[in-house]
Coordinates of C-alpha atoms in Angstrom, one line a residue:
M2 CA 197.0 90.3 -45.6
H3 CA 195.8 93.4 -47.4
H4 CA 193.3 91.2 -49.4
A5 CA 192.0 89.6 -46.1
R6 CA 191.6 93.0 -44.5
S7 CA 189.6 94.2 -47.5
L8 CA 187.3 91.2 -47.3
A9 CA 186.8 91.8 -43.5
L10 CA 185.9 95.4 -44.2
S11 CA 183.5 94.5 -46.9
F12 CA 181.8 91.9 -44.7
T13 CA 181.5 94.5 -41.9
T14 CA 180.0 97.0 -44.3
I15 CA 177.5 94.4 -45.6
T16 CA 176.6 93.5 -42.0
L17 CA 176.0 97.1 -41.0
L18 CA 173.8 97.7 -44.1
A19 CA 171.8 94.6 -43.4
C20 CA 171.2 95.7 -39.8
A21 CA 170.1 99.1 -40.9
G22 CA 166.9 97.8 -42.2
S23 CA 166.3 97.5 -46.0
P24 CA 163.1 98.4 -48.0
A25 CA 162.6 94.7 -48.6
D26 CA 162.8 93.9 -44.9
T27 CA 160.3 96.7 -44.1
G28 CA 158.0 95.4 -46.9
S29 CA 157.9 92.0 -45.3
A30 CA 157.3 93.6 -41.9
L31 CA 154.4 95.5 -43.4
D32 CA 152.9 92.4 -44.9
S33 CA 153.0 90.7 -41.5
A34 CA 151.5 93.7 -39.8
L35 CA 148.7 94.0 -42.3
A36 CA 147.9 90.3 -41.9
G37 CA 148.1 90.5 -38.1
K38 CA 145.2 89.4 -35.8
Q39 CA 145.2 92.9 -34.2
R40 CA 143.3 94.1 -37.3
S41 CA 139.6 93.8 -37.6
D42 CA 137.8 92.6 -40.8
S43 CA 136.3 96.1 -41.2
N44 CA 139.7 97.7 -41.0
R45 CA 141.2 95.3 -43.5
A46 CA 138.3 96.1 -45.9
R47 CA 139.6 99.7 -46.1
D48 CA 143.0 98.7 -47.4
A49 CA 141.6 99.0 -50.9
Y50 CA 141.1 102.7 -50.4
R51 CA 143.9 103.6 -48.0
H52 CA 146.7 101.5 -49.6
P53 CA 148.7 101.3 -46.3
K54 CA 151.7 99.4 -47.6
E55 CA 152.2 101.5 -50.7
T56 CA 151.7 104.7 -48.7
L57 CA 154.2 103.9 -46.0
Q58 CA 156.7 102.6 -48.5
F59 CA 156.2 105.9 -50.4
F60 CA 157.1 107.9 -47.3
G61 CA 160.2 105.7 -46.8
L62 CA 159.3 103.9 -43.6
R63 CA 162.0 101.7 -42.1
D64 CA 161.5 99.4 -39.1
D65 CA 164.3 101.1 -37.2
M66 CA 162.8 104.6 -37.3
T67 CA 161.4 106.8 -34.6
V68 CA 157.9 107.7 -35.9
I69 CA 155.4 110.2 -34.5
E70 CA 151.8 109.6 -35.6
L71 CA 149.6 112.7 -35.1
W72 CA 146.1 112.3 -33.8
P73 CA 145.8 108.6 -34.6
G74 CA 142.0 108.5 -34.0
G75 CA 140.8 104.9 -33.6
G76 CA 144.3 103.6 -34.4
W77 CA 143.8 102.4 -37.9
Y78 CA 147.4 103.1 -38.9
T79 CA 148.7 102.4 -35.4
E80 CA 147.7 98.8 -36.0
V81 CA 150.2 98.7 -38.8
L82 CA 152.9 100.9 -37.5
A83 CA 153.2 99.5 -34.0
P84 CA 154.2 95.9 -35.0
V85 CA 156.6 97.1 -37.7
L86 CA 158.4 99.5 -35.3
R87 CA 158.1 97.4 -32.1
E88 CA 161.5 95.6 -32.1
R89 CA 164.0 98.1 -33.6
G90 CA 162.2 101.4 -33.9
K91 CA 159.8 103.5 -31.8
L92 CA 156.2 104.7 -32.4
V93 CA 154.9 107.8 -30.6
A94 CA 151.2 108.4 -30.7
A95 CA 150.5 112.1 -30.3
Y96 CA 146.9 112.2 -29.2
A97 CA 144.5 115.0 -28.3
D98 CA 144.1 116.2 -24.7
P99 CA 141.2 114.3 -23.0
A100 CA 140.6 117.3 -20.8
K101 CA 139.5 119.4 -23.7
G102 CA 136.0 117.8 -24.0
A103 CA 133.9 114.7 -23.9
Y104 CA 134.7 113.7 -27.4
Y105 CA 138.5 113.8 -26.7
T106 CA 138.0 111.9 -23.5
R107 CA 136.0 109.2 -25.1
T108 CA 138.3 108.7 -28.1
R109 CA 141.5 108.8 -26.2
T110 CA 140.2 106.4 -23.6
A111 CA 139.1 104.0 -26.4
F112 CA 142.6 104.3 -28.0
E113 CA 144.5 103.6 -24.8
T114 CA 142.2 100.7 -24.0
K115 CA 143.0 99.3 -27.4
L116 CA 146.7 99.5 -26.7
K117 CA 146.5 97.9 -23.3
G118 CA 144.3 95.1 -24.7
E119 CA 147.1 93.7 -26.9
P120 CA 150.5 94.3 -25.2
A121 CA 152.2 91.9 -27.6
V122 CA 151.6 94.5 -30.3
Y123 CA 151.3 97.8 -28.5
D124 CA 153.3 97.6 -25.3
K125 CA 156.1 99.9 -26.6
V126 CA 153.9 102.6 -28.1
E127 CA 154.4 105.9 -26.3
V128 CA 151.3 108.1 -26.0
I129 CA 151.8 111.8 -25.5
T130 CA 149.4 114.8 -25.5
F131 CA 149.4 117.0 -28.5
H132 CA 146.6 119.6 -28.6
P133 CA 147.3 122.7 -30.6
P134 CA 147.6 125.5 -29.9
E135 CA 147.9 124.9 -26.2
S136 CA 150.1 121.8 -26.4
V137 CA 152.4 121.6 -29.4
T138 CA 155.4 119.7 -28.2
L139 CA 156.2 116.4 -29.8
G140 CA 159.0 115.3 -27.6
E141 CA 162.7 116.2 -27.9
V142 CA 163.6 118.6 -30.7
G143 CA 165.3 117.0 -33.7
K144 CA 164.9 113.4 -32.7
A145 CA 162.2 111.9 -34.9
D146 CA 162.9 110.3 -38.2
M147 CA 159.3 110.7 -39.5
V148 CA 156.1 112.4 -38.6
L149 CA 152.8 111.2 -40.2
T150 CA 149.3 112.5 -40.3
F151 CA 146.4 110.8 -41.9
R152 CA 143.2 112.8 -42.7
N153 CA 143.6 115.3 -39.9
L154 CA 144.4 118.6 -41.6
H155 CA 140.9 119.8 -42.1
N156 CA 140.3 119.6 -38.3
W157 CA 143.2 121.9 -37.5
M158 CA 142.6 124.1 -40.5
Q159 CA 139.1 124.9 -39.4
N160 CA 140.4 126.3 -36.2
G161 CA 143.4 128.1 -37.5
K162 CA 145.8 125.6 -36.0
L163 CA 147.5 124.1 -39.0
D164 CA 150.6 126.4 -39.0
P165 CA 151.5 125.5 -35.4
V166 CA 151.0 121.8 -36.1
F167 CA 153.3 121.9 -39.1
L168 CA 155.9 123.9 -37.1
A169 CA 155.7 121.3 -34.3
A170 CA 156.4 118.5 -36.8
Y171 CA 159.3 120.5 -38.3
R172 CA 160.9 121.0 -34.8
A173 CA 160.4 117.3 -33.9
L174 CA 162.2 116.0 -36.9
K175 CA 165.9 115.4 -37.5
P176 CA 167.5 117.2 -40.4
G177 CA 166.6 115.0 -43.3
G178 CA 163.5 113.7 -41.5
I179 CA 160.3 113.1 -43.4
F180 CA 156.8 114.6 -42.9
G181 CA 154.2 112.4 -44.5
V182 CA 150.7 113.8 -45.2
V183 CA 147.5 112.2 -46.4
E184 CA 144.4 114.3 -46.6
H185 CA 141.1 114.6 -48.4
R186 CA 141.9 116.7 -51.5
A187 CA 139.6 119.7 -52.4
R188 CA 139.2 121.0 -55.9
P189 CA 142.0 123.4 -56.9
D190 CA 139.6 126.3 -57.1
A191 CA 137.8 125.7 -53.8
D192 CA 137.4 128.6 -51.4
E193 CA 140.4 128.3 -49.0
A194 CA 138.5 130.1 -46.2
T195 CA 135.6 127.7 -46.1
V196 CA 136.5 124.4 -47.8
A197 CA 137.9 122.7 -44.7
K198 CA 134.4 122.6 -43.2
S199 CA 133.6 120.0 -45.9
G200 CA 136.5 117.9 -44.8
Y201 CA 138.5 118.7 -47.9
V202 CA 141.7 120.8 -48.1
R203 CA 143.4 122.3 -51.1
E204 CA 146.7 120.7 -52.0
D205 CA 148.4 123.9 -52.9
Q206 CA 147.4 125.4 -49.6
V207 CA 149.0 122.5 -47.7
I208 CA 152.2 122.8 -49.6
R209 CA 152.3 126.5 -49.1
I210 CA 151.9 126.2 -45.3
A211 CA 154.4 123.4 -45.1
E212 CA 157.0 125.3 -47.0
S213 CA 156.4 128.5 -44.9
V214 CA 157.7 126.7 -41.8
G215 CA 160.7 125.3 -43.6
F216 CA 159.7 122.0 -45.2
K217 CA 160.6 121.2 -48.8
L218 CA 158.2 119.1 -50.9
V219 CA 160.0 116.0 -52.1
V220 CA 157.4 114.3 -54.2
K221 CA 153.6 113.8 -54.5
S222 CA 151.8 110.5 -55.1
E223 CA 148.5 109.5 -56.5
I224 CA 148.4 106.3 -54.5
N225 CA 145.3 107.5 -52.7
A226 CA 143.6 109.3 -55.5
N227 CA 139.9 108.7 -56.4
P228 CA 138.8 110.4 -59.6
K229 CA 135.2 109.3 -58.9
D230 CA 135.0 111.7 -55.9
T231 CA 133.1 114.8 -57.1
K232 CA 133.6 116.6 -53.7
D233 CA 130.1 118.3 -53.8
Y234 CA 128.1 116.3 -51.2
P235 CA 125.4 117.5 -48.8
E236 CA 127.5 116.4 -45.8
G237 CA 130.9 117.0 -47.2
V238 CA 133.4 114.1 -47.2
W239 CA 131.4 112.4 -44.5
T240 CA 128.7 111.6 -47.0
L241 CA 131.0 109.0 -48.5
P242 CA 132.0 105.7 -46.9
P243 CA 132.8 104.8 -44.3
N244 CA 130.7 107.4 -42.5
Y245 CA 127.6 107.5 -44.8
R246 CA 126.3 110.5 -42.9
L247 CA 123.1 110.5 -45.0
G248 CA 122.2 107.0 -43.8
D249 CA 120.3 105.1 -46.5
V250 CA 119.8 108.1 -48.8
D251 CA 121.6 107.4 -52.0
R252 CA 123.8 104.9 -50.2
A253 CA 124.5 102.7 -53.2
K254 CA 125.6 105.8 -55.2
Y255 CA 128.1 106.8 -52.5
A256 CA 129.3 103.2 -52.0
A257 CA 130.1 103.1 -55.8
I258 CA 132.2 106.3 -55.4
G259 CA 134.1 104.8 -52.5
E260 CA 136.3 106.8 -50.1
S261 CA 137.5 110.3 -50.8
D262 CA 140.1 111.5 -53.2
R263 CA 143.3 112.1 -51.2
M264 CA 146.6 113.9 -51.6
T265 CA 149.7 112.0 -50.5
L266 CA 152.6 114.4 -50.0
K267 CA 156.2 113.7 -48.8
F268 CA 158.0 116.6 -47.3
I269 CA 161.6 116.8 -45.9
K270 CA 163.3 118.9 -43.3
P271 CA 166.4 120.0 -45.1
K272 CA 169.7 119.0 -43.7
G273 CA 171.6 121.7 -41.9
K274 CA 168.4 123.1 -40.5

C-alpha cells in the first residue's frame, strides 16, 4: 500500500510539473508563433537581428505567465508573445495614450486594428494605457510574472521619464518576477545627458536606474550584440536599418552594418519585496 501511494504521489508530481509549462514546451510554442501566418515577411527578415526565440528564452518566458509588454509599437514582439500566451497565460499591451498627440493616435489605432484583424491570435490581448509620467499604472500591483520592453528606453530617458517607468514595472511584478530589457547600447563613455537623443543608452546607466527602484540584475546577454555598430552616425541609430533615415546615402554601408548593437538585461524583483 505504501509503495502504491508513493507511485501515486510521484505521478501527481510529474503531472503538475508537466502542466506548469516546461522550457521545451515554450520553445515549441515559440517556434510555432515565429512560423505563424500573422507575421509578415518583412518582420521575419528581422529575426536575424532581433533573435526573438533566444531573447525570450533568455528572459525565461513560459506559456502560463502574465506578461506586460511596454509600448509595443507596431506589435513586432506582440506577434510572437500573443500566440504563445493565448491559451494558458495572459499578454497585456501597455500602450501610449492616443490623446497625447497625433503620433500616438495614429500608432495606437494601427496597433488595435492589427489586433482586431486576427482574433484567432490576438483576441485575448488586453490593451491598457501607459503614458508616463501622467499614467504609470500597469494593472494590479504584484500580479505580473514578467514585464518586457524592447528598444523604448531612449524615448523615456530623453524626457526624464525612465525612473517612473522602471518603478511602475517593479510595482506590477510579483516578488521573483522578471523585468526584461532590450535597448540600443551606447558607448560606455558616452555623455549620459545627451546620448539618448541618438537612440542609444548607456548600459551602466540602465542598470543603475533599475537597481535604484529595487531591481537586481540577474544576468546580461550578448544575444543582440552587433560589434559592427560604431554608434557615430549623422541620424543616430535611425541611420541604420530598418529606418535608413539618410535614404540612399551610404545605404549599402549601413546595410552591411545591420541593426544596432543592443544590450539584453534580465532583472528580478527580489522575493520578500
